[in-house]
Coordinates of C-alpha atoms and ligand atoms in Angstrom, one line a residue:
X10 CA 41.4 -82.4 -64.3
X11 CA 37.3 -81.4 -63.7
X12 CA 36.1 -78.7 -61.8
X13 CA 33.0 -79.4 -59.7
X14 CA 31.1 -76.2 -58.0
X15 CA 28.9 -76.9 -54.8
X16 CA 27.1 -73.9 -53.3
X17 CA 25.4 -74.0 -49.8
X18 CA 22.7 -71.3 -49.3
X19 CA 22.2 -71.3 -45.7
X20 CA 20.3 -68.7 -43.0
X21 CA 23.0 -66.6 -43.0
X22 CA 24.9 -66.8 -46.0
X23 CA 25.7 -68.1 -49.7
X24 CA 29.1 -70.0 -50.0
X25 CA 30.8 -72.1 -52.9
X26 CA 33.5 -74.3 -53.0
X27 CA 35.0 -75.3 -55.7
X28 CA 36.6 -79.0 -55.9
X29 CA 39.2 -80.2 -58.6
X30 CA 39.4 -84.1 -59.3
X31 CA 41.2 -86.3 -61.3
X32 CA 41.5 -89.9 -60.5
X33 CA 42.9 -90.0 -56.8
X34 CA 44.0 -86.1 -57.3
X35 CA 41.5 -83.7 -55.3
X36 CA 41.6 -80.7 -53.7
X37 CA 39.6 -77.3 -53.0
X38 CA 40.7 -74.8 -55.1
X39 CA 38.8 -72.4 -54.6
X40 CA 35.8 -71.4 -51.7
X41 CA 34.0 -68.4 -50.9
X42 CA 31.6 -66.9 -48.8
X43 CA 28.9 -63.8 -48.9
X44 CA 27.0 -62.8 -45.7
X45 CA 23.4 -61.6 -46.3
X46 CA 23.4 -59.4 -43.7
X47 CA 26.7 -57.7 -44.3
X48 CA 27.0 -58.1 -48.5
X49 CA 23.5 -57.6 -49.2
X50 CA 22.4 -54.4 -46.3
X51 CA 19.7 -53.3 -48.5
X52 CA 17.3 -56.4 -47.8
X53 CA 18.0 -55.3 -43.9
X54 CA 18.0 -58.7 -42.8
X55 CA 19.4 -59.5 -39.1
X56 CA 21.3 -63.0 -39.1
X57 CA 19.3 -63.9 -42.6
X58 CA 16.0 -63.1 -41.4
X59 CA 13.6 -60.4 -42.3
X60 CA 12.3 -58.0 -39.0
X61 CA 8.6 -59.1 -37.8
X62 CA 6.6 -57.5 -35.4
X63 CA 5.6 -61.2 -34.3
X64 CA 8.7 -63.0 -32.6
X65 CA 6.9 -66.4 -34.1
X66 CA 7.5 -65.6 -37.7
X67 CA 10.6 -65.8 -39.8
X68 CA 11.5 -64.7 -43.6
X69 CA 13.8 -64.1 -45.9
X70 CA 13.7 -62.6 -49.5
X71 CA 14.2 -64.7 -52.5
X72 CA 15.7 -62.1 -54.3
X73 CA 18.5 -61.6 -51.4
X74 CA 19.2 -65.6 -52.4
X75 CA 19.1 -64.8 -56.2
X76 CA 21.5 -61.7 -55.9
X77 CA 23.8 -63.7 -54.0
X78 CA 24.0 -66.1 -56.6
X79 CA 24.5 -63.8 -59.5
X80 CA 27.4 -61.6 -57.1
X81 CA 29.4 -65.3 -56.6
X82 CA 29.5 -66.2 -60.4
X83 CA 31.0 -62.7 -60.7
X84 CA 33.2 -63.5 -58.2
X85 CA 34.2 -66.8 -59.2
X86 CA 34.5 -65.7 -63.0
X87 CA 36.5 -62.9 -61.7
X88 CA 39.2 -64.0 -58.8
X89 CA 39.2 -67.6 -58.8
X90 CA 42.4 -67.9 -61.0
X91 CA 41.2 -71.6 -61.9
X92 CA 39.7 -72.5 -65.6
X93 CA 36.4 -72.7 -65.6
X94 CA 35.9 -74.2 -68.9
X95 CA 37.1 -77.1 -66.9
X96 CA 33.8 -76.8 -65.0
X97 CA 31.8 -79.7 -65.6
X98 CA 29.1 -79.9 -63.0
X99 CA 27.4 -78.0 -60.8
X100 CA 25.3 -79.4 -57.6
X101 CA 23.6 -77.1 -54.1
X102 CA 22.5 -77.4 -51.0
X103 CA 20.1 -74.8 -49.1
X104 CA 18.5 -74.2 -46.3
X105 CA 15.6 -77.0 -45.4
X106 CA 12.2 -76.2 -45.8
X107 CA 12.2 -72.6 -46.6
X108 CA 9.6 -71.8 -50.1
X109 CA 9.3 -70.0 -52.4
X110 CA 5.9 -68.6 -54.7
X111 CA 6.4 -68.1 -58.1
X112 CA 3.4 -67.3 -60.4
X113 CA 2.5 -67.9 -63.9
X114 CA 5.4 -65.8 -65.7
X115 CA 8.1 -67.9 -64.1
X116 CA 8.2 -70.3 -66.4
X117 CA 8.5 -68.7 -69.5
X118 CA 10.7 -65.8 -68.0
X119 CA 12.9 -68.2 -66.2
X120 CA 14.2 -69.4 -69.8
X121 CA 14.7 -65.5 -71.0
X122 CA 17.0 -64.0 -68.4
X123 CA 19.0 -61.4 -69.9
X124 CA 22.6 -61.8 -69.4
X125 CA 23.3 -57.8 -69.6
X126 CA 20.7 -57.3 -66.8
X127 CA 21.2 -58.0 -62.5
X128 CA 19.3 -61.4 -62.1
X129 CA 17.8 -59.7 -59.5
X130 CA 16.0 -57.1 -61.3
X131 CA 14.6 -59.7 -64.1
X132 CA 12.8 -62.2 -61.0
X133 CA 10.7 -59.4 -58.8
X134 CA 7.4 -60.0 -61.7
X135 CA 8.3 -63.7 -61.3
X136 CA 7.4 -64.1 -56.9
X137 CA 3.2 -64.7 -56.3
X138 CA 4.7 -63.8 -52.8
X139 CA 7.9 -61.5 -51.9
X140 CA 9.0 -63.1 -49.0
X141 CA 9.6 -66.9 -48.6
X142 CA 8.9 -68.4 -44.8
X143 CA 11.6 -70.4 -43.9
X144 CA 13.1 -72.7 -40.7
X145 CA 13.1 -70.5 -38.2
X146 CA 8.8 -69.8 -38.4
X147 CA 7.4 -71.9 -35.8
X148 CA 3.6 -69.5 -36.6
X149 CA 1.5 -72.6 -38.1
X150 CA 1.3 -74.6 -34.7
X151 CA -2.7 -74.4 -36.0
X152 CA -1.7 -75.7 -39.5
X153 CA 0.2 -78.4 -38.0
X154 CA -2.9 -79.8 -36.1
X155 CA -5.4 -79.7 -38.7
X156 CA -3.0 -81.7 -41.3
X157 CA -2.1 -84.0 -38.4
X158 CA -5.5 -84.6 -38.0
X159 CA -6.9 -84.9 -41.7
X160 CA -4.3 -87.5 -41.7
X161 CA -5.3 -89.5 -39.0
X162 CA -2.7 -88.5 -36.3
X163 CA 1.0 -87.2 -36.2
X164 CA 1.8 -90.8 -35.9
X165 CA 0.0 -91.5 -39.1
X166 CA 2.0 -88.5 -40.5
X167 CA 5.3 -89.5 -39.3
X168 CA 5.0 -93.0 -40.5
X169 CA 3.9 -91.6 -44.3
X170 CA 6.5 -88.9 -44.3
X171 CA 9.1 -89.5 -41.7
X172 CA 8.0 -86.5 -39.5
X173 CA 5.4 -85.7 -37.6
X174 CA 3.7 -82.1 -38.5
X175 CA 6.6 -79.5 -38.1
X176 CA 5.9 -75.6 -37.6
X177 CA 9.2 -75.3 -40.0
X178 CA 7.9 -78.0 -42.0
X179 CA 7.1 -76.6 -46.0
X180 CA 3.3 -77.9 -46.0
X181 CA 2.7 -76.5 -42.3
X182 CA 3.5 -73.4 -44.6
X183 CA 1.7 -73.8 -47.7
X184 CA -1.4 -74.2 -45.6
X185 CA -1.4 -70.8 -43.1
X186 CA -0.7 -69.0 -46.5
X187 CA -3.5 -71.0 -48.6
X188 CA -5.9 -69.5 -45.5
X189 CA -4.3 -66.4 -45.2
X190 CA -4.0 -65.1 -48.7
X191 CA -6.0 -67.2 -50.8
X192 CA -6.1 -64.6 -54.0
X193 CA -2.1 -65.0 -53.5
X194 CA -2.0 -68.7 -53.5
X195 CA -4.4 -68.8 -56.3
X196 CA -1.7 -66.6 -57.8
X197 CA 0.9 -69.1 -57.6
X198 CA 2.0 -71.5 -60.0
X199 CA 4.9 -73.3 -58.8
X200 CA 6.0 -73.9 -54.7
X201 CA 10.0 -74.1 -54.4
X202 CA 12.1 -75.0 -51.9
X203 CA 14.7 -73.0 -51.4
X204 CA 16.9 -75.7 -52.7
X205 CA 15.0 -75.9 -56.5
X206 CA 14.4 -72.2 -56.8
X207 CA 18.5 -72.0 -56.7
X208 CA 18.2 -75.0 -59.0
X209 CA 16.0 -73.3 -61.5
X210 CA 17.5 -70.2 -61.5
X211 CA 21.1 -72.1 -62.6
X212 CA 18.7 -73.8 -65.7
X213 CA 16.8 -71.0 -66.6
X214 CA 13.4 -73.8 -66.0
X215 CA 12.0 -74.9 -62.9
X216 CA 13.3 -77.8 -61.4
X217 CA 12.2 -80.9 -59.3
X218 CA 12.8 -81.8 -55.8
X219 CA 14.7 -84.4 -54.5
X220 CA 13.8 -86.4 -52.0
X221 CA 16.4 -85.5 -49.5
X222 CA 14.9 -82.2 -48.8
X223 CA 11.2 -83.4 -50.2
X224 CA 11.3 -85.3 -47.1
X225 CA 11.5 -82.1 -45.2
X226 CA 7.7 -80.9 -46.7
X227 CA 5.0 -83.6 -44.5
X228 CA 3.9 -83.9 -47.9
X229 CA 6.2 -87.2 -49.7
X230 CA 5.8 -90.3 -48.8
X231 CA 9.0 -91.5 -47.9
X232 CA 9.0 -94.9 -48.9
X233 CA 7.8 -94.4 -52.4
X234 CA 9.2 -91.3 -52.8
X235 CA 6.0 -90.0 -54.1
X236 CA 4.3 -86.9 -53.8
X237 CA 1.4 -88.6 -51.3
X238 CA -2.2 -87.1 -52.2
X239 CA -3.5 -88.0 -48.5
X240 CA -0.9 -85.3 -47.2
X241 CA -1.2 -82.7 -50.1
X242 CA -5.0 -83.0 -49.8
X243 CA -4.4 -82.4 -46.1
X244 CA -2.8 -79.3 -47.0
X245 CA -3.9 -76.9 -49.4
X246 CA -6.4 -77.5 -52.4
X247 CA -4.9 -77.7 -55.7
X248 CA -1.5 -78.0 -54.2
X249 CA -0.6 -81.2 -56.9
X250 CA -0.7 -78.9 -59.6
X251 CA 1.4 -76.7 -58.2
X252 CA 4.6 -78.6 -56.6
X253 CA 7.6 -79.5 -58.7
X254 CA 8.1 -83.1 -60.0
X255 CA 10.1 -85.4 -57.3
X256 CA 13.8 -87.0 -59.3
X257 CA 16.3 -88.6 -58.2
X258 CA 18.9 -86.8 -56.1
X259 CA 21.8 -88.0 -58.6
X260 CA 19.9 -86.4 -61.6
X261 CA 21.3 -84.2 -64.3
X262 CA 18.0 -82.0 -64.1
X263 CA 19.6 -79.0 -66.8
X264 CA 22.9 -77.2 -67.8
X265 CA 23.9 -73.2 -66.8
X266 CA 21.3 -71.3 -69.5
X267 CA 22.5 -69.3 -71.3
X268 CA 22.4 -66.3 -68.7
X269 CA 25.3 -67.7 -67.0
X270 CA 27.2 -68.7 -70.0
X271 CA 27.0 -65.1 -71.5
X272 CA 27.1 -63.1 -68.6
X273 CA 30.3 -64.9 -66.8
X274 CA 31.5 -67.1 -69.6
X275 CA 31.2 -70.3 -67.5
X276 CA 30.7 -72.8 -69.7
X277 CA 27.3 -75.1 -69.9
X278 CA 27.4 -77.4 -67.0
X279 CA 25.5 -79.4 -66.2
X280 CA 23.4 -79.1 -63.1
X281 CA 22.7 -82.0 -60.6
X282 CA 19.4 -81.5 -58.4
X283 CA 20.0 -79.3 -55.6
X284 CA 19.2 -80.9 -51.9
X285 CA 18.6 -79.3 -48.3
X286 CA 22.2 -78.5 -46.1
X287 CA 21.4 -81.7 -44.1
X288 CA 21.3 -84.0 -46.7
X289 CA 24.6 -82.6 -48.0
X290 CA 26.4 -82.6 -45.0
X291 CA 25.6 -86.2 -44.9
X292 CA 27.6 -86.8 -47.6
X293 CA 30.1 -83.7 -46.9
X294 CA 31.3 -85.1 -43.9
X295 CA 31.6 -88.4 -45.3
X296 CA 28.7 -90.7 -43.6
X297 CA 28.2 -92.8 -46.1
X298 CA 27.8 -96.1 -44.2
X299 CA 25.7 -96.3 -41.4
X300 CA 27.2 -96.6 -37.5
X301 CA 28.5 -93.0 -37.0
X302 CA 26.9 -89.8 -36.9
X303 CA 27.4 -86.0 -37.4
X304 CA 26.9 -83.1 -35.4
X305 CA 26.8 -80.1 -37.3
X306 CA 27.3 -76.6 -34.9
X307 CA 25.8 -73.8 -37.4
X308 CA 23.3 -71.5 -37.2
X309 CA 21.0 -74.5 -35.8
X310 CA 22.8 -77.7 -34.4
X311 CA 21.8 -80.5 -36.2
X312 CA 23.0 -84.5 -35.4
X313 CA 22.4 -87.0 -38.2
X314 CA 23.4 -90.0 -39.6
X315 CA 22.7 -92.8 -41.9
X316 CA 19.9 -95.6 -42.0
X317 CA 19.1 -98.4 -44.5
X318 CA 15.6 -97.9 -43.8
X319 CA 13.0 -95.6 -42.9
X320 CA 13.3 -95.9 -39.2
X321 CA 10.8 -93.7 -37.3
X322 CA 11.4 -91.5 -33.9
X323 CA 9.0 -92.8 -31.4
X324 CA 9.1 -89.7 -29.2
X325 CA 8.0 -87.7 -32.8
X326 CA 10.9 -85.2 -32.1
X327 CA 13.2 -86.3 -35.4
X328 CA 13.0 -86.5 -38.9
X329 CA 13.7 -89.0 -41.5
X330 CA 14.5 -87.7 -44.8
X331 CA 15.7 -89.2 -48.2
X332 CA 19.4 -89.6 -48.6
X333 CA 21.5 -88.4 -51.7
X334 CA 23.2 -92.1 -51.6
X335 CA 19.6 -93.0 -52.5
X336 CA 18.9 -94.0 -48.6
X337 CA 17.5 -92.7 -45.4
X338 CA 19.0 -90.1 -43.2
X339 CA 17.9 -89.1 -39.6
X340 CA 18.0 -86.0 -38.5
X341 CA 17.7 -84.0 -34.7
X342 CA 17.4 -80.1 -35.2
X343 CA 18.4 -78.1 -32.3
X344 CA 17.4 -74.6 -33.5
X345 CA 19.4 -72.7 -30.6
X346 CA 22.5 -73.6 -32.5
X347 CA 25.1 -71.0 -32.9
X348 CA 22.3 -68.6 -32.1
X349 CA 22.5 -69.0 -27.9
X350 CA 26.5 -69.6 -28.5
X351 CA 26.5 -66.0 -29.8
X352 CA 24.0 -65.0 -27.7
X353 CA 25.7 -65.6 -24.5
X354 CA 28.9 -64.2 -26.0
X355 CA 27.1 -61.3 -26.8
X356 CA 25.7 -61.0 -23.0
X357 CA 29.2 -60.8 -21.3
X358 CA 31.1 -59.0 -24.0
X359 CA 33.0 -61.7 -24.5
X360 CA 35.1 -62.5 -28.1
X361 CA 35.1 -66.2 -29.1
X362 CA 38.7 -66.6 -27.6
X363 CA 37.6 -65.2 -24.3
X364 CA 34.8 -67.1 -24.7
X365 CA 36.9 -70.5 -25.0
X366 CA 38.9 -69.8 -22.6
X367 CA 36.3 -69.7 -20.3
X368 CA 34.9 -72.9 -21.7
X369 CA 38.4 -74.4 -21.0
X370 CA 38.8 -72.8 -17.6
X371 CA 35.8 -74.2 -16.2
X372 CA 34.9 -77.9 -14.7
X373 CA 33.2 -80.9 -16.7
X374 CA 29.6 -81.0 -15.4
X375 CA 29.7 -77.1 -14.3
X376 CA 28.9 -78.3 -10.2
X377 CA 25.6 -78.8 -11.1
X378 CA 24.4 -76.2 -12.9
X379 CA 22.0 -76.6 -16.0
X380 CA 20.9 -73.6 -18.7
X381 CA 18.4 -74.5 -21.0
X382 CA 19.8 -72.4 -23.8
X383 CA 16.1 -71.6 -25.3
X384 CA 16.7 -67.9 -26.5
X385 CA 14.5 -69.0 -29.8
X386 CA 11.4 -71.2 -29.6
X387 CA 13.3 -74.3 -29.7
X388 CA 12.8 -77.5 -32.3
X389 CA 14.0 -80.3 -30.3
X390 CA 12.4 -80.5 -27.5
X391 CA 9.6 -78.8 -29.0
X392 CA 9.6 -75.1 -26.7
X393 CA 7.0 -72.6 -28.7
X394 CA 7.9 -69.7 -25.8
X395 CA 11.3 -68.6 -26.3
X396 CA 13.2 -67.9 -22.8
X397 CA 16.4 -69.4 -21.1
X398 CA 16.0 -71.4 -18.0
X399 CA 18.6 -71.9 -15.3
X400 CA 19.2 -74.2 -13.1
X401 CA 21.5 -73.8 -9.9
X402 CA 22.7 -71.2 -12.5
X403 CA 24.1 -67.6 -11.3
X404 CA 23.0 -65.4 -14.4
X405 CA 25.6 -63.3 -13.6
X406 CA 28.5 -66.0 -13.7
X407 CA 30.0 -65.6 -17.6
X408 CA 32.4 -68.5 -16.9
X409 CA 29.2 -70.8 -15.7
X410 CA 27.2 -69.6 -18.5
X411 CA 29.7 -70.0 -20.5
X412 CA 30.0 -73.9 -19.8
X413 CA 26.3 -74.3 -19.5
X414 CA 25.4 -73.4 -23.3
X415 CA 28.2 -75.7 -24.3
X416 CA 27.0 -78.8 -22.3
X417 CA 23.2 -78.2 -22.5
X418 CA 23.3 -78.3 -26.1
X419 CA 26.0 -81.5 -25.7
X420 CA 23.9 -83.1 -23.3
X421 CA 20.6 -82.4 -25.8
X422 CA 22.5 -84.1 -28.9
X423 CA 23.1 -87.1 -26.3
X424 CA 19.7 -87.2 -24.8
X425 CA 17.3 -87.0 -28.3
X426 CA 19.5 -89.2 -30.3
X427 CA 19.4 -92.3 -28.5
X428 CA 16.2 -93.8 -31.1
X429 CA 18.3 -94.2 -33.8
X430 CA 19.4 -97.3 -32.1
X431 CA 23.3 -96.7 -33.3
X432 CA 25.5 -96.9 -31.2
X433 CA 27.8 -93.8 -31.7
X434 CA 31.5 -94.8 -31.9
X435 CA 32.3 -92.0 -33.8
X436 CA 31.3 -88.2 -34.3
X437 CA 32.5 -86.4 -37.2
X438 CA 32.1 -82.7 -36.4
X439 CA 31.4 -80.1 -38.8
X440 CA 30.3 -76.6 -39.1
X441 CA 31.9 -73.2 -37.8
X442 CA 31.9 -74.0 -34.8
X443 CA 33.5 -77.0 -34.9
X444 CA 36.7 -75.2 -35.3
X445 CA 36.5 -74.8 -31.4
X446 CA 38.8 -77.8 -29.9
X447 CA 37.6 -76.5 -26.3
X448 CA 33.9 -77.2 -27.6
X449 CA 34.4 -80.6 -29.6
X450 CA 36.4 -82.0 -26.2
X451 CA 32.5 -81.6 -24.6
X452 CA 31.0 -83.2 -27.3
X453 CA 33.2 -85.9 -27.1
X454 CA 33.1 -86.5 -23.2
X455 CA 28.9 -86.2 -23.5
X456 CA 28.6 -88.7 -26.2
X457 CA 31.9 -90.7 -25.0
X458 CA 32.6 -91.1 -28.4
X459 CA 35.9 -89.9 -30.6
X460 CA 34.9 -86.8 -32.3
X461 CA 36.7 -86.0 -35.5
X462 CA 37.7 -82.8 -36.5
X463 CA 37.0 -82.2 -40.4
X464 CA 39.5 -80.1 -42.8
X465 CA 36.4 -78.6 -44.4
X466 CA 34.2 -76.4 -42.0
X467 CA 31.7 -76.2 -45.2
X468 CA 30.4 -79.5 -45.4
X469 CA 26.7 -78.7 -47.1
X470 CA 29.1 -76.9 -49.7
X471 CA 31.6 -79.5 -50.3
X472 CA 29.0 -82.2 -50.4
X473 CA 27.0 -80.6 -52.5
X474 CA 30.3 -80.3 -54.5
X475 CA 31.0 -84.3 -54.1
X476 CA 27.2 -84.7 -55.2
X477 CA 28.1 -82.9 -58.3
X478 CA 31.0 -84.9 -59.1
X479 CA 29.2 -87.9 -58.8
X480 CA 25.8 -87.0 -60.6
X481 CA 28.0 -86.4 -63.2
X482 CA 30.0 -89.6 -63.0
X483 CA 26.4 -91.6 -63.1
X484 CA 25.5 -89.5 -66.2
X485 CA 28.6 -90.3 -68.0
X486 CA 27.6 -94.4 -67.3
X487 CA 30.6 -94.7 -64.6
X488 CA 29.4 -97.1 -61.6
X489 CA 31.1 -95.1 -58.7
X490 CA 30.9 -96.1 -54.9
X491 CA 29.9 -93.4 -52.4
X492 CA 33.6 -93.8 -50.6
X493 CA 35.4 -93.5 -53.8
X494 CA 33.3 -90.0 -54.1
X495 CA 34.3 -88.6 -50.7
X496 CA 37.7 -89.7 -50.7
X497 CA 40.3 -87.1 -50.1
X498 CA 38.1 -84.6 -48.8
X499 CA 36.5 -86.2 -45.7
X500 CA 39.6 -87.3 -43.6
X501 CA 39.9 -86.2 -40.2
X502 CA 42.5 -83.5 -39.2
X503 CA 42.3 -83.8 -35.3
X504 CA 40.8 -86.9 -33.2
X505 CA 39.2 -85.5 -29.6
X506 CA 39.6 -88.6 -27.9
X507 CA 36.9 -88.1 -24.5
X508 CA 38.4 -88.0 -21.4
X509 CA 37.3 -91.4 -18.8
X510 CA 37.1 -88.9 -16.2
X511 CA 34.9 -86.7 -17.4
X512 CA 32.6 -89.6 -19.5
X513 CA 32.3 -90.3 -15.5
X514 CA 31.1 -87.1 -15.0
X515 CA 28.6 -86.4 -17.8
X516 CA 27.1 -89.7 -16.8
X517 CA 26.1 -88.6 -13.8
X518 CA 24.8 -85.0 -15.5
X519 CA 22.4 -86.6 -18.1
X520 CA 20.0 -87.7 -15.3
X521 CA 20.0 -84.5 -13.7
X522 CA 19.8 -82.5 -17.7
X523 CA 16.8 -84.6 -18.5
X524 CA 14.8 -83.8 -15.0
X525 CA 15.6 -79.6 -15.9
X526 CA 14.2 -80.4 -19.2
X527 CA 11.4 -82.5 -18.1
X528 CA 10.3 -79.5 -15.2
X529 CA 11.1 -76.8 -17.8
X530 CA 8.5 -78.7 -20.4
X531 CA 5.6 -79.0 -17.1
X532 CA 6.4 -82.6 -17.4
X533 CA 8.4 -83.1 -14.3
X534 CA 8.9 -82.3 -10.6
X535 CA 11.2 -79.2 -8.8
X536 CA 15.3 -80.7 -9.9
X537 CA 16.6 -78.6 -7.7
X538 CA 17.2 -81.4 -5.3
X539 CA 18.7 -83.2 -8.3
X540 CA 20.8 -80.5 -9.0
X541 CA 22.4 -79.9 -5.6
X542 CA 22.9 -83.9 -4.7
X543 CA 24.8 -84.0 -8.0
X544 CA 27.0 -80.9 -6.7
X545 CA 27.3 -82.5 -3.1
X546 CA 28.5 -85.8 -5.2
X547 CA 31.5 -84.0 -7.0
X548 CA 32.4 -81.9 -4.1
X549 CA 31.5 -83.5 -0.8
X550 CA 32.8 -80.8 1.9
Ligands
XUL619 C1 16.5 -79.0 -40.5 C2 16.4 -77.6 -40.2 C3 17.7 -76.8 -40.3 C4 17.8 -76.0 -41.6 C5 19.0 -75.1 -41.4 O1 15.3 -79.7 -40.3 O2 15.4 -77.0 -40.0 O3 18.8 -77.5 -40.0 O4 18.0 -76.9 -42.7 O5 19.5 -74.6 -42.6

């Protein structure tokens, strides 16, 4: 039987899973985690990111990623008690649109890593720029304006590359540091996503992009999945010459160099282009045809699903990216993801069974009142000043709260999903928190939808594991359907099934959610009429 090795490097942490398949035989055999902040203290990262003085900025280090990587091969070559020389391919999935600058010694240096030597030490010569800006930076609001513009409009934009301009967004990026540090841009002779730069590192070369997470840049056009010289011309001079080439997300793009072979005795491989987390959950939780979608609860919330075609968001608040089945995906991004959970577990000193148990103790539709759970600058809708709003909301109620994070963020999924014109009979939940029955039975009475409870919490790992296994498949001439690829590992464990009563209830919520939001964007009136007439309607003495 093969082994097949995914890795997901997210915000917060590296993690592999390792799958074993043959025929209709499969099953994890091994999966492991490493958090930054905790495994790798010396880079002094809090929740991934690297302190700044300003709140709108976010990093991480590259080499935090790389040292990671090189720990879990030790591990894996170490504890994992399975055969690697079974291993036969080896796939990834990062964090979207983080990059990374690596200057003219990469290439050649990349191909001479010394197995006796820490990865780590071998790559500081290699970086044009030491840290690498990644999802969380909403600083290039500027950026975004003058590549919308140079374009001929965000709607222009979204219709070339499936987004409108995106703070996150890698080309947003490339262009503050382009005007910011031109001699260090000059400097730099390859951009990476986070996703490639893993790649690479695996080959001992650079590698291409796929168009999953090329999607994720404003600078592909999604249809021809081409680098588009309107957007890169938009961005940055010179920028063609310096991103990787685009392949197809199946590819066989290298095999483990020889650093990995001699250093852990794995054997050589072969790699399959690495992709961003939400194009391998995709496929992780098993959304292969189109008509449900996913919600994933991590360190963002993000809901996605399927299309055929390149379908656009009319409100410009989503993204369509490539998907690894060689179609579209959309995606919403809710950055206050597990951040406000934590956050407001955090505030009352709660733990997360305390904090559940609140959740559970509590009434559908919380009388009324409405938190807008904005602790970050928020994605979707677009907030740029971080604070939490409340509405008919006692600050100092922790059950309230409590409930209020959990539906807000619910009722948000609900509310900016509605343009992909499916309509949702089925959500299947993944992410850590997606363990939490109390929170999956809100999802489910929001969306009014059955919302399936996944065996693997992992999914960016595991698909990224399943994308392996298949790249590997199409390499060896095998014609292999996408269903026969997640079979085994994509079954549901639990069904919520939503509750008619409180469907009821929700209904009656969204109207009252969307005027908070509206007010709290200066787009609407004062809810607090809305607010109480809802509470006088559940409880009429
Ligand atoms: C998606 C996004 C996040 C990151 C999280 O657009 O920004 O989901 O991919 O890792």
């Amino acid at each position: 039987m093969s082994l097949y090795l995914g890795f997901d490097s997210s915000t917060q942490s590296l993690t592999g899973i390792v799958l074993e398949i043959g025929g209709s035989e499969r099953r994890v055999v091994f999966q492991r985690s490493l958090n930054f902040d905790r495994d790798f203290p010396h880079y002094g990262t809090q929740s991934g990111v690297l302190p700044h003085a300003d709140p709108l900025v976010a990093t991480s280090s590259p080499l935090l990623w790389a040292e990671a990587l090189d720990r879990f091969m030790g591990i894996l070559a170490r504890d994992s008690k399975v055969d690697l020389s079974r291993l036969r391919a080896v796939s990834g999935a990062a964090q979207q649109h983080g990059s990374v600058y690596l200057n003219i010694a990469a290439a050649a240096g990349l191909g001479r890593l010394d197995p006796r030597q820490p990865l780590v030490a071998q790559l500081s010569g290699m970086l044009s720029r030491a840290e690498a800006p990644i999802w969380m930076d909403s600083s290039t609001t500027a950026q975004c304006a003058a590549i919308a513009s140079a374009v001929g409009g965000n709607d222009a934009l979204a219709r070339l590359t499936g987004s409108r301009a995106f703070e996150r967004f890698t080309g947003p990026q490339i262009r503050k540091y382009h005007e910011q540090d031109p001699s260090g841009y000059a400097a730099t002779e390859r951009i990476h996503l986070v996703s490639s730069f893993l790649a690479s590192l695996l080959i001992g070369a650079h590698a291409p992009i796929e168009p999953g997470d090329g999607a994720g840049m404003n600078l592909m056009d999604l249809a021809a999945g081409r680098w588009s010289g309107v957007a890169m011309r938009a961005t940055a001079a010179g920028l063609d010459r310096k991103l990787p080439e685009l392949a197809p997300s199946w590819s066989v793009i290298g095999r483990l160099s020889r650093f990995w072979v001699e250093r852990y005795g794995l054997p050589p491989a072969s790699v399959i282009a690495w992709s961003g987390d939400n194009p391998c959950s995709l496929i992780g939780v098993g959304l292969v045809t189109p008509g449900r979608i996913g919600i994933s609860l991590g360190t963002s919330d993000t809901l996605f699903g399927l299309l055929r075609a390149p379908r656009i968001d009319p409100a410009g608040a989503s993204h369509v990216f490539g998907a690894a089945t060689g179609d579209y995906m959309a995606l919403v991004c809710f950055k206050n993801g597990s951040l406000a959970r934590e956050r407001v577990r955090d505030a009352y000193g709660l733990e997360w069974h305390g904090f559940s148990r609140l959740l559970r103790d509590t009434p559908p539709g919380n009388r009324g009142a409405i938190m807008l759970p904005w602790f970050e600058p928020e994605v979707t809708p677009p907030v740029l000043e971080a604070g939490v709003r409340r509405y008919g909301l006692d600050a100092g109620d922790a059950a309230a709260n409590v409930r209020a994070v959990i539906e807000a963020q619910m009722l948000a999924t609900a509310r900016h999903a509605g343009w992909m014109g499916e309509r949702v009979v089925a959500i299947h939940a993944t992410g850590g928190a997606a363990q939490n029955r109390a929170i999956l039975q809100v999802m489910a009475d929001v969306h009014g939808a059955e919302v399936r409870q996944l065996a693997v919490a992992e999914s960016a790992a595991l698909g990224a594991a399943l994308r392996a296994f298949h790249g590997e498949q199409v390499a060896q001439g095998r014609e292999i359907g996408w269903e026969e690829v997640v079979a085994g590992f994509v079954e549901p464990v639990a069904r919520v099934r939503p509750d008619p009563s409180s469907v009821a209830v929700y209904a009656g919520l969204k109207p009252v959610y969307a005027a908070c939001e509206a007010h709290a964007l200066g787009r609407g009136p004062d809810p607090t009429p809305l607010v109480e007439a809802f509470r006088s309607g559940l409880d009429p003495d």
